[in-house]
PDB file of C-alpha atoms and ligand atoms in Angstrom:
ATOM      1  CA  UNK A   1       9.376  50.030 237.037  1.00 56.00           C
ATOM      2  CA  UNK A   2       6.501  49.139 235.009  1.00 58.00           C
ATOM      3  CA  UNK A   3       6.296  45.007 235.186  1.00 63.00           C
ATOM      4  CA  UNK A   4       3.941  43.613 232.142  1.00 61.00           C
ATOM      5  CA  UNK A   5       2.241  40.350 232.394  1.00 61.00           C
ATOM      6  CA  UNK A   6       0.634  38.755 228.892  1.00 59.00           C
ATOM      7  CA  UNK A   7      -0.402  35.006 228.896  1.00 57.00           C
ATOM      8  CA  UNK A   8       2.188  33.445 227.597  1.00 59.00           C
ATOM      9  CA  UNK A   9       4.678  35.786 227.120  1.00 67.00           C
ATOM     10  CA  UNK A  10       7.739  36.383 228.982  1.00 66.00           C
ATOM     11  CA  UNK A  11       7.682  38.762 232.168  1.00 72.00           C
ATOM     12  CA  UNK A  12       8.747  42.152 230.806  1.00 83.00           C
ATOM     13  CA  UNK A  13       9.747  45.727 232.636  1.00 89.00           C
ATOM     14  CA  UNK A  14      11.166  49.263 231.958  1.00 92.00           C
ATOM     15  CA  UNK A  15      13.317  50.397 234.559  1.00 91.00           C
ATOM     16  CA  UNK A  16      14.072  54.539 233.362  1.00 93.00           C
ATOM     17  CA  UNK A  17      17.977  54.793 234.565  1.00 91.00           C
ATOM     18  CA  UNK A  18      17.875  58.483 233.776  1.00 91.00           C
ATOM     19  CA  UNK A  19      16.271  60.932 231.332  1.00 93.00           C
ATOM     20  CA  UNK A  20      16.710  59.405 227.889  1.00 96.00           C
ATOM     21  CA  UNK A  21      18.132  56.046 228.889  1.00 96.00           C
ATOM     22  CA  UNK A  22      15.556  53.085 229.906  1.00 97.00           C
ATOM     23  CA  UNK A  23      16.419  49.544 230.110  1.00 97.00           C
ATOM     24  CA  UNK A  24      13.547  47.202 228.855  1.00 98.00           C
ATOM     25  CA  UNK A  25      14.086  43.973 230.111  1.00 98.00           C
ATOM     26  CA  UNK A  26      12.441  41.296 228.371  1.00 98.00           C
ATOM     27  CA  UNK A  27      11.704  42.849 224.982  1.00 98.00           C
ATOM     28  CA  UNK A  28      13.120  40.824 222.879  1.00 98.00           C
ATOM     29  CA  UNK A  29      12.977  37.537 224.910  1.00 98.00           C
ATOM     30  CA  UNK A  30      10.476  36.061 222.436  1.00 98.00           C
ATOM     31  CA  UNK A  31      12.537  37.006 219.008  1.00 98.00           C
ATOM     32  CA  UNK A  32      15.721  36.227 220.878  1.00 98.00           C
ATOM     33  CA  UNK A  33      16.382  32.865 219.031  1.00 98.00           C
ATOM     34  CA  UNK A  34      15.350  33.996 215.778  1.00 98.00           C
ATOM     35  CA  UNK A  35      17.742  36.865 216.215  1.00 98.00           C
ATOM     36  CA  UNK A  36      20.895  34.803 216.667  1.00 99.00           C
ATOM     37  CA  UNK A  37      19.713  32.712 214.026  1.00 98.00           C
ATOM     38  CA  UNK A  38      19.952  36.099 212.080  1.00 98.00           C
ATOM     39  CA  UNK A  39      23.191  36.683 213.370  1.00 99.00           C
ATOM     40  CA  UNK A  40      24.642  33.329 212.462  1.00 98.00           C
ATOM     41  CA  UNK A  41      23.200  34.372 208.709  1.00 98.00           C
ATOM     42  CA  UNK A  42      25.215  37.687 208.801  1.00 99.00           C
ATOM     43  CA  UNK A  43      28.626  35.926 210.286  1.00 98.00           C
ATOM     44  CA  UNK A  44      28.539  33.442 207.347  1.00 98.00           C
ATOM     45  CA  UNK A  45      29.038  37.113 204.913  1.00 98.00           C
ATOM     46  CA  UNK A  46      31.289  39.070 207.030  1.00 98.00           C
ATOM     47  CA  UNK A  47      32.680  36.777 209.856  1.00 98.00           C
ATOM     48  CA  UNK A  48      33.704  37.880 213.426  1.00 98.00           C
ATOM     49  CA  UNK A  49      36.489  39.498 213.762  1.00 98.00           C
ATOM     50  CA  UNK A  50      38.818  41.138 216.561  1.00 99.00           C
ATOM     51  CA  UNK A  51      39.585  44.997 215.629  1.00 98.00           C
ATOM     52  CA  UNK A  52      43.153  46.546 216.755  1.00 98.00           C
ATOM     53  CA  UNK A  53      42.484  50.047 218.252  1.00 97.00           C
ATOM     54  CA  UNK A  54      44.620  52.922 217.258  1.00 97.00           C
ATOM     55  CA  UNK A  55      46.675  52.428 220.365  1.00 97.00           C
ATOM     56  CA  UNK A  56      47.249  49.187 218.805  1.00 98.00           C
ATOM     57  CA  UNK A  57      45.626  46.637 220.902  1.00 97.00           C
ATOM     58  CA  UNK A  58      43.216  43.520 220.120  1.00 98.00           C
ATOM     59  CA  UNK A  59      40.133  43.875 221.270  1.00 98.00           C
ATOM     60  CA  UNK A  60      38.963  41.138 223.420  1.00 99.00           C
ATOM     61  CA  UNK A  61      35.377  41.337 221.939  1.00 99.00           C
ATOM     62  CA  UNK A  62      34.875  40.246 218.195  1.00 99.00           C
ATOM     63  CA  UNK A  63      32.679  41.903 216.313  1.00 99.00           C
ATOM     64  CA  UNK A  64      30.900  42.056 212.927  1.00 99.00           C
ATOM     65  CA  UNK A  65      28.378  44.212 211.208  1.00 99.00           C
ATOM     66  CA  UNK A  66      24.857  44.312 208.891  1.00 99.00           C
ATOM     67  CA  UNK A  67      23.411  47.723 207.379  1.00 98.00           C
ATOM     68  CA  UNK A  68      24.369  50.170 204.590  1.00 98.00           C
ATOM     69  CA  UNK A  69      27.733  51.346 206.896  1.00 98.00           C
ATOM     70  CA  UNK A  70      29.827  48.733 209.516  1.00 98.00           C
ATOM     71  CA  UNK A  71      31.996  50.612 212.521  1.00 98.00           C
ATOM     72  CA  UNK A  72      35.773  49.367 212.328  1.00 98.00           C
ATOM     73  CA  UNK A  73      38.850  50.494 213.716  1.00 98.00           C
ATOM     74  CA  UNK A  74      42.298  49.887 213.176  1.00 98.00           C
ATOM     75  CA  UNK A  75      45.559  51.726 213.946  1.00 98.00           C
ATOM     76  CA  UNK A  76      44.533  54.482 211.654  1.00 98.00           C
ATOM     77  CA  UNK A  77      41.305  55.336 213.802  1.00 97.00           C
ATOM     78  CA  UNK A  78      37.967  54.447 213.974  1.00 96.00           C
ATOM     79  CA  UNK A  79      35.431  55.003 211.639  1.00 97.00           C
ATOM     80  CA  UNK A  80      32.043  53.899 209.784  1.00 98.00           C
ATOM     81  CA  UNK A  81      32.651  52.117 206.212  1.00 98.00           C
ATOM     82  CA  UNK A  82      30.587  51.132 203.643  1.00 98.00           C
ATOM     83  CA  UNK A  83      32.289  48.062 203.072  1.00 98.00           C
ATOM     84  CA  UNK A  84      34.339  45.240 204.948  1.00 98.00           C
ATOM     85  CA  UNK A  85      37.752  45.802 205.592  1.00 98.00           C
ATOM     86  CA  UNK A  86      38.581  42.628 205.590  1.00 97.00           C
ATOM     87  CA  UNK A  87      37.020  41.743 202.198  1.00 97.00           C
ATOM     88  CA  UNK A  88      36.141  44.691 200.689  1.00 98.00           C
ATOM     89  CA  UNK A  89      32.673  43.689 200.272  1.00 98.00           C
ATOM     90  CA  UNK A  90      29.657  45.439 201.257  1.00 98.00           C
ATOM     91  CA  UNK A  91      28.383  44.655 204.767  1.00 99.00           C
ATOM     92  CA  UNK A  92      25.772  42.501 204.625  1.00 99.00           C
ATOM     93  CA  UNK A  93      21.900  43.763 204.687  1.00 98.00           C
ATOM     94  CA  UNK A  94      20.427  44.505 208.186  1.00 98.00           C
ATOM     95  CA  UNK A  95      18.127  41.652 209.063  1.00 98.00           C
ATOM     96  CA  UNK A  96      13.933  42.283 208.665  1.00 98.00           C
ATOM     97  CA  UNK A  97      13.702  41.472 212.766  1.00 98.00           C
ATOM     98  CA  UNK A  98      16.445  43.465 213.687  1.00 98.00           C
ATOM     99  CA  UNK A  99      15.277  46.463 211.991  1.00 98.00           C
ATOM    100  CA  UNK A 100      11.530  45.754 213.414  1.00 98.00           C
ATOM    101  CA  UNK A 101      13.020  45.148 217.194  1.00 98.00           C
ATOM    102  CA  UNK A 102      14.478  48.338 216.875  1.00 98.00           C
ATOM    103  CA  UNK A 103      12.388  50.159 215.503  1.00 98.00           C
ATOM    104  CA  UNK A 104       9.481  49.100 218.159  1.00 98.00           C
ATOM    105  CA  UNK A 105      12.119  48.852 221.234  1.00 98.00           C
ATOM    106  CA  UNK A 106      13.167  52.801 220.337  1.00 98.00           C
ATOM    107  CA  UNK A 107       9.642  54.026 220.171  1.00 97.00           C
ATOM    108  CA  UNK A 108       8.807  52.195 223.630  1.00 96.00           C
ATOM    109  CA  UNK A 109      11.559  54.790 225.131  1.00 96.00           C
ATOM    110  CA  UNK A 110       9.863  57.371 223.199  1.00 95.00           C
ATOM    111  CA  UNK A 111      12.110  57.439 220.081  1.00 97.00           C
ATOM    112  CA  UNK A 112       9.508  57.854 217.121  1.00 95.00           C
ATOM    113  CA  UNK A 113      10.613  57.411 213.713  1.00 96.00           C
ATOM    114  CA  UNK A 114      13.696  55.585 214.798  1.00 98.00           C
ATOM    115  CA  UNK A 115      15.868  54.708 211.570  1.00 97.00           C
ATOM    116  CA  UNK A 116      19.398  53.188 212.210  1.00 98.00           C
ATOM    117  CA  UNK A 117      21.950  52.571 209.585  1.00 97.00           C
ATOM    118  CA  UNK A 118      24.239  50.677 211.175  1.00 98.00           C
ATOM    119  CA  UNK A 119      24.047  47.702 213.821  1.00 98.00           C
ATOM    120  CA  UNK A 120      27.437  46.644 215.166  1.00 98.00           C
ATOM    121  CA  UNK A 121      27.271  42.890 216.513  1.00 99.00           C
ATOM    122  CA  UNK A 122      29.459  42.011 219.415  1.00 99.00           C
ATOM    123  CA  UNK A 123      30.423  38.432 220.711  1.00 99.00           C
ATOM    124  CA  UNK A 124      32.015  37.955 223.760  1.00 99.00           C
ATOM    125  CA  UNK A 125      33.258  35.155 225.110  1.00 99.00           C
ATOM    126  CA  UNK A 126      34.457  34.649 228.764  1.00 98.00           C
ATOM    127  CA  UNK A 127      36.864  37.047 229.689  1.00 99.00           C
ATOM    128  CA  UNK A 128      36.015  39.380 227.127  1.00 99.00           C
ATOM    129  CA  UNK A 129      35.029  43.171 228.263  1.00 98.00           C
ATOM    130  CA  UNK A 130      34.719  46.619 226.786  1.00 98.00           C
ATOM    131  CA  UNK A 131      36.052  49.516 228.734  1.00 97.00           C
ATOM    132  CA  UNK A 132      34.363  52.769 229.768  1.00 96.00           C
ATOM    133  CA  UNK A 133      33.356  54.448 226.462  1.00 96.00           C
ATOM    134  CA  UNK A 134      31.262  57.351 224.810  1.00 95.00           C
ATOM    135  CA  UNK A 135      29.968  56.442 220.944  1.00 94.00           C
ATOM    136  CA  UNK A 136      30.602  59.932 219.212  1.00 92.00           C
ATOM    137  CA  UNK A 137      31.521  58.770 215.983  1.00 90.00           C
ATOM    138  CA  UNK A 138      27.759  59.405 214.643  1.00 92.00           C
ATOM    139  CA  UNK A 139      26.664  62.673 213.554  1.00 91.00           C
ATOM    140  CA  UNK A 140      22.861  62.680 215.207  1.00 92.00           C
ATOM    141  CA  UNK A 141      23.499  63.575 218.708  1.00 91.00           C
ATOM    142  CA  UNK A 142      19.917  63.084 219.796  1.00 95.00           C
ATOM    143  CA  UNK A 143      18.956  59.478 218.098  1.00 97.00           C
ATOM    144  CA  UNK A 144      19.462  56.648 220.333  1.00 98.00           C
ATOM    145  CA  UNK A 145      21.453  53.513 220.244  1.00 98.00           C
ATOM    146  CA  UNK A 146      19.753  50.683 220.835  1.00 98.00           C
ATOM    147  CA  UNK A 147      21.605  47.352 222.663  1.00 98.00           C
ATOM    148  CA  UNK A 148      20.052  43.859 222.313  1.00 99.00           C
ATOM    149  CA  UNK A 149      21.700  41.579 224.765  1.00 98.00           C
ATOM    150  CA  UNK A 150      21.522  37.556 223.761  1.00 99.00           C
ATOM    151  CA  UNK A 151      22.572  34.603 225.058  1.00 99.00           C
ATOM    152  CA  UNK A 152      25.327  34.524 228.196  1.00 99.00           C
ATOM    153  CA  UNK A 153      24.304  37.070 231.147  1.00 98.00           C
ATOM    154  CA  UNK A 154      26.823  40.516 231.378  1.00 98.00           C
ATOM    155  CA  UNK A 155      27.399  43.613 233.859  1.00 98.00           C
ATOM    156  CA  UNK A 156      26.655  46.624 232.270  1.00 98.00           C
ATOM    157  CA  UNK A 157      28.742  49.969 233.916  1.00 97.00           C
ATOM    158  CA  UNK A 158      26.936  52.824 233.081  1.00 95.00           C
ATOM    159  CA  UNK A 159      29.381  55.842 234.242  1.00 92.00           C
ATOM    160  CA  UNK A 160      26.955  58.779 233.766  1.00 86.00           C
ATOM    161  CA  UNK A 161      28.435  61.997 232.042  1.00 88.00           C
ATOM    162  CA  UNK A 162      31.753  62.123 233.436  1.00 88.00           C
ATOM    163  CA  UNK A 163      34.610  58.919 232.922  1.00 87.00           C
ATOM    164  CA  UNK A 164      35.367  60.142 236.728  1.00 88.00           C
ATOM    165  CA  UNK A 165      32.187  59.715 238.035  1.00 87.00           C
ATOM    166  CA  UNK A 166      30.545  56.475 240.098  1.00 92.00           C
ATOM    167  CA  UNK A 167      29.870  53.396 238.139  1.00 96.00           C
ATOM    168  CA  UNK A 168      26.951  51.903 238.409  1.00 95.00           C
ATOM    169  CA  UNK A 169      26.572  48.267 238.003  1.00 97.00           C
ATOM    170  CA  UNK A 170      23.410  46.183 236.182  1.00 97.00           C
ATOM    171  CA  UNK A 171      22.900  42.796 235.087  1.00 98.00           C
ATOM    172  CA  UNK A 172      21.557  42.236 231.966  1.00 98.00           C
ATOM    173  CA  UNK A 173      20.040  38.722 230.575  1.00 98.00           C
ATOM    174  CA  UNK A 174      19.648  37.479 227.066  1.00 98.00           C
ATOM    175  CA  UNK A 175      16.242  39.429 225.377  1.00 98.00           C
ATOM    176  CA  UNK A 176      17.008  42.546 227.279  1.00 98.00           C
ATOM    177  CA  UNK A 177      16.904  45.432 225.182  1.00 98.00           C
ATOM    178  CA  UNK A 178      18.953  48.800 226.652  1.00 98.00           C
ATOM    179  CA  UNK A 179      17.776  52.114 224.759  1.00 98.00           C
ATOM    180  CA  UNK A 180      19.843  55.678 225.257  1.00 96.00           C
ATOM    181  CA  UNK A 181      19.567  58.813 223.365  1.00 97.00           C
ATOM    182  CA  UNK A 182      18.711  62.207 223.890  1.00 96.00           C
ATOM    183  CA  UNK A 183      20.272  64.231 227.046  1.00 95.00           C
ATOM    184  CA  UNK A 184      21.713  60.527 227.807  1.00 95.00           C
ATOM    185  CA  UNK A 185      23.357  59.868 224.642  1.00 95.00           C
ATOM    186  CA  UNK A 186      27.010  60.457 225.265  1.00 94.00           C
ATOM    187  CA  UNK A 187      27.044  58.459 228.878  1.00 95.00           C
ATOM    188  CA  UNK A 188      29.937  56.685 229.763  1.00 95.00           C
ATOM    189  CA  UNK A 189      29.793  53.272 229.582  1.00 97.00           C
ATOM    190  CA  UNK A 190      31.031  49.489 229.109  1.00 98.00           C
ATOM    191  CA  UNK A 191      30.976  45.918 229.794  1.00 98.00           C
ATOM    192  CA  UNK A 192      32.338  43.651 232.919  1.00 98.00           C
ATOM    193  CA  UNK A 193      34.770  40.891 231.638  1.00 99.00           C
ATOM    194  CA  UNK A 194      32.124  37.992 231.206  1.00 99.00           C
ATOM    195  CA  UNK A 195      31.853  35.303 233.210  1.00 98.00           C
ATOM    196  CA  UNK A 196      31.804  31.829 232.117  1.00 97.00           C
ATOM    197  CA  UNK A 197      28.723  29.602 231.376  1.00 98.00           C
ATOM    198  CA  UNK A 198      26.686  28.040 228.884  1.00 98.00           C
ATOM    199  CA  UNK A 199      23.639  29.520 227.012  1.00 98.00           C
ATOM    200  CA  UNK A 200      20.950  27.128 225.095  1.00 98.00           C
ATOM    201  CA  UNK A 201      20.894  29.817 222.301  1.00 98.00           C
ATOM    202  CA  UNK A 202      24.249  31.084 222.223  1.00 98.00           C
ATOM    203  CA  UNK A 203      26.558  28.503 223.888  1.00 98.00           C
ATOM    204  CA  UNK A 204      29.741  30.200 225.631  1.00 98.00           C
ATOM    205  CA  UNK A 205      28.874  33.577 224.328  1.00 99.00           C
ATOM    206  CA  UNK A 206      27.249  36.746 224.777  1.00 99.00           C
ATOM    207  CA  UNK A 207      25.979  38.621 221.712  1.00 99.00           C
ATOM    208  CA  UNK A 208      25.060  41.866 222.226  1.00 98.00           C
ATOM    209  CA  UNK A 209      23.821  44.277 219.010  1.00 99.00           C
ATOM    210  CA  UNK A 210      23.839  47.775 218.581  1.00 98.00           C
ATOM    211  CA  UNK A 211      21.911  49.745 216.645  1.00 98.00           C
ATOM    212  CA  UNK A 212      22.991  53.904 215.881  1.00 98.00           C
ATOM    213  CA  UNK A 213      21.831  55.939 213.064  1.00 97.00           C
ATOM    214  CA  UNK A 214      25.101  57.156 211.700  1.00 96.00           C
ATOM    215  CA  UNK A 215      24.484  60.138 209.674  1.00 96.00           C
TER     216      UNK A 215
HETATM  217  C1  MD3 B 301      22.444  51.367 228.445  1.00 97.45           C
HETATM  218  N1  MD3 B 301      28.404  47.779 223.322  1.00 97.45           N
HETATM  219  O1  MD3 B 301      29.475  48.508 221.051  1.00 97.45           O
HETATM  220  S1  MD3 B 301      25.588  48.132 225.655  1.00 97.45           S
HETATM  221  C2  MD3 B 301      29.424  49.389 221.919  1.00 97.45           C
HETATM  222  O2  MD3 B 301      27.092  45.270 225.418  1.00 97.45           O
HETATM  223  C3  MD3 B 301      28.857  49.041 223.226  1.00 97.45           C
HETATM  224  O3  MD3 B 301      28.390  45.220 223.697  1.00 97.45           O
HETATM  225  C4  MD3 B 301      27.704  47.333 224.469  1.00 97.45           C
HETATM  226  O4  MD3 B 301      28.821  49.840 224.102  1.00 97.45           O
HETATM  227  C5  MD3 B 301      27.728  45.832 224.542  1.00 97.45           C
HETATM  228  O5  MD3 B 301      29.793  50.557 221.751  1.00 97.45           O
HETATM  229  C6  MD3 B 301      26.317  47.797 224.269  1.00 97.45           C
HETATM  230  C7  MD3 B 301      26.281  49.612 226.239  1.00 97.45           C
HETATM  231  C8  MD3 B 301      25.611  50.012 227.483  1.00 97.45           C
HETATM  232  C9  MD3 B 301      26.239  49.820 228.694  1.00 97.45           C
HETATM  233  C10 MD3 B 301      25.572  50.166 229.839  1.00 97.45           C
HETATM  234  C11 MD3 B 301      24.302  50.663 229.762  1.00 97.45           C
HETATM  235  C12 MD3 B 301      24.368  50.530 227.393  1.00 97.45           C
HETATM  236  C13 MD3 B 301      23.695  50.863 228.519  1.00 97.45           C
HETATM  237  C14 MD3 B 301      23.595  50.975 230.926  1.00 97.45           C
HETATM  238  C15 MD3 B 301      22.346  51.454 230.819  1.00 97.45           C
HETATM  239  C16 MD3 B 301      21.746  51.660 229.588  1.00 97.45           C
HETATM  240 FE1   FE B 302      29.268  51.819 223.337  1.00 97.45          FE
END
């Protein structure tokens, strides 16, 4: 726990949770409102949506996506795509300050030359959750993902390398910036059903991105 005080700026820390996972809390507390600003811009081209899995039920979280390839699922799988299922339309382009966040949030967790295709943008709303999970669908097993977490507060569960394993609980605020890769790339994890509130940036939701490299 490394806790960084600069004038103005808001209080920032990294906590390491294990090798190759660090949570950076903070890190994006300044850009956070230009970042759902940025969001809003990429909802207006490819609007929020809630995927069927291929067991064939709704997700409770809606999601979106910006960069050259957009994850989707429906009952045929999931998969990254080029373009919008729902339009057929390219995904739109991947924000200037959401490259440069995570670009400068995956070095600080010693990442260099981070370069992720793809950032998926999630919006929950209270209730909404996402079950104990491992991203595999990317080829790079070492490059990190990189999870921006604005607006409402959420419980992270971060199951380590087995589903059966203890789950460990952590609270996580709007401008806190999650980065995993390496020997802790394949972790289990999710997201508690969200409680809920009211944000100034983000009203009754929680936005949280994520950035992979993809191929
Ligand atoms: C890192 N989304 O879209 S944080 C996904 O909040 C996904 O929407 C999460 O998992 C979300 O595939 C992104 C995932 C997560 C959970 C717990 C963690 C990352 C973590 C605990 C420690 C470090
Ligand atoms: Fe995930």
């Amino acid at each position: 726990m490394t806790p960084l005080f600069d004038g103005d700026s808001p209080p920032r820390s990294t906590e390491r949770l294990e090798e190759g996972a660090v949570l950076l809390r903070g890190f994006a507390t300044s850009q956070a409102s230009a970042l759902v600003e940025a969001v809003a811009g990429v909802a207006a081209g490819a609007p929020f949506r809630h995927l069927v899995t291929p067991g064939g039920y709704t997700m409770s979280v809606a999601m979106t996506n910006c960069g050259r390839v957009g994850w989707v699922s429906d009952r045929t799988g999931y998969r990254y795509d080029t373009a919008d299922p729902d339009t057929g339309a390219p995904w739109p382009a991947m924000p200037e300050a959401f490259l440069d966040l995570a670009v400068r949030a995956a070095a600080e967790a010693g990442f260099v030359s981070y370069d992720p295709h793809a950032c998926l943008i999630n919006r929950y709303l209270a209730g909404a959750k996402l079950g104990l999970h491992r991203d595999h669908d990317e080829k790079d097993a070492w490059a990190p993902i990189v999870s921006v977490s604005l607006g409402l507060p959420a419980v992270f569960l971060w199951g380590g390398q087995s589903r059966s394993g203890s789950v460990r609980r952590l609270r996580v605020e709007n401008g806190d910036v999650a980065v995993w890769g390496g020997p802790a790339r394949f972790v289990y994890h999710g997201v508690a059903p969200l409680k809920d509130g009211l944000h100034p940036l983000t009203g009754a939701a929680r936005i949280n991105l994520t950035f992979r490299k993809v191929f």
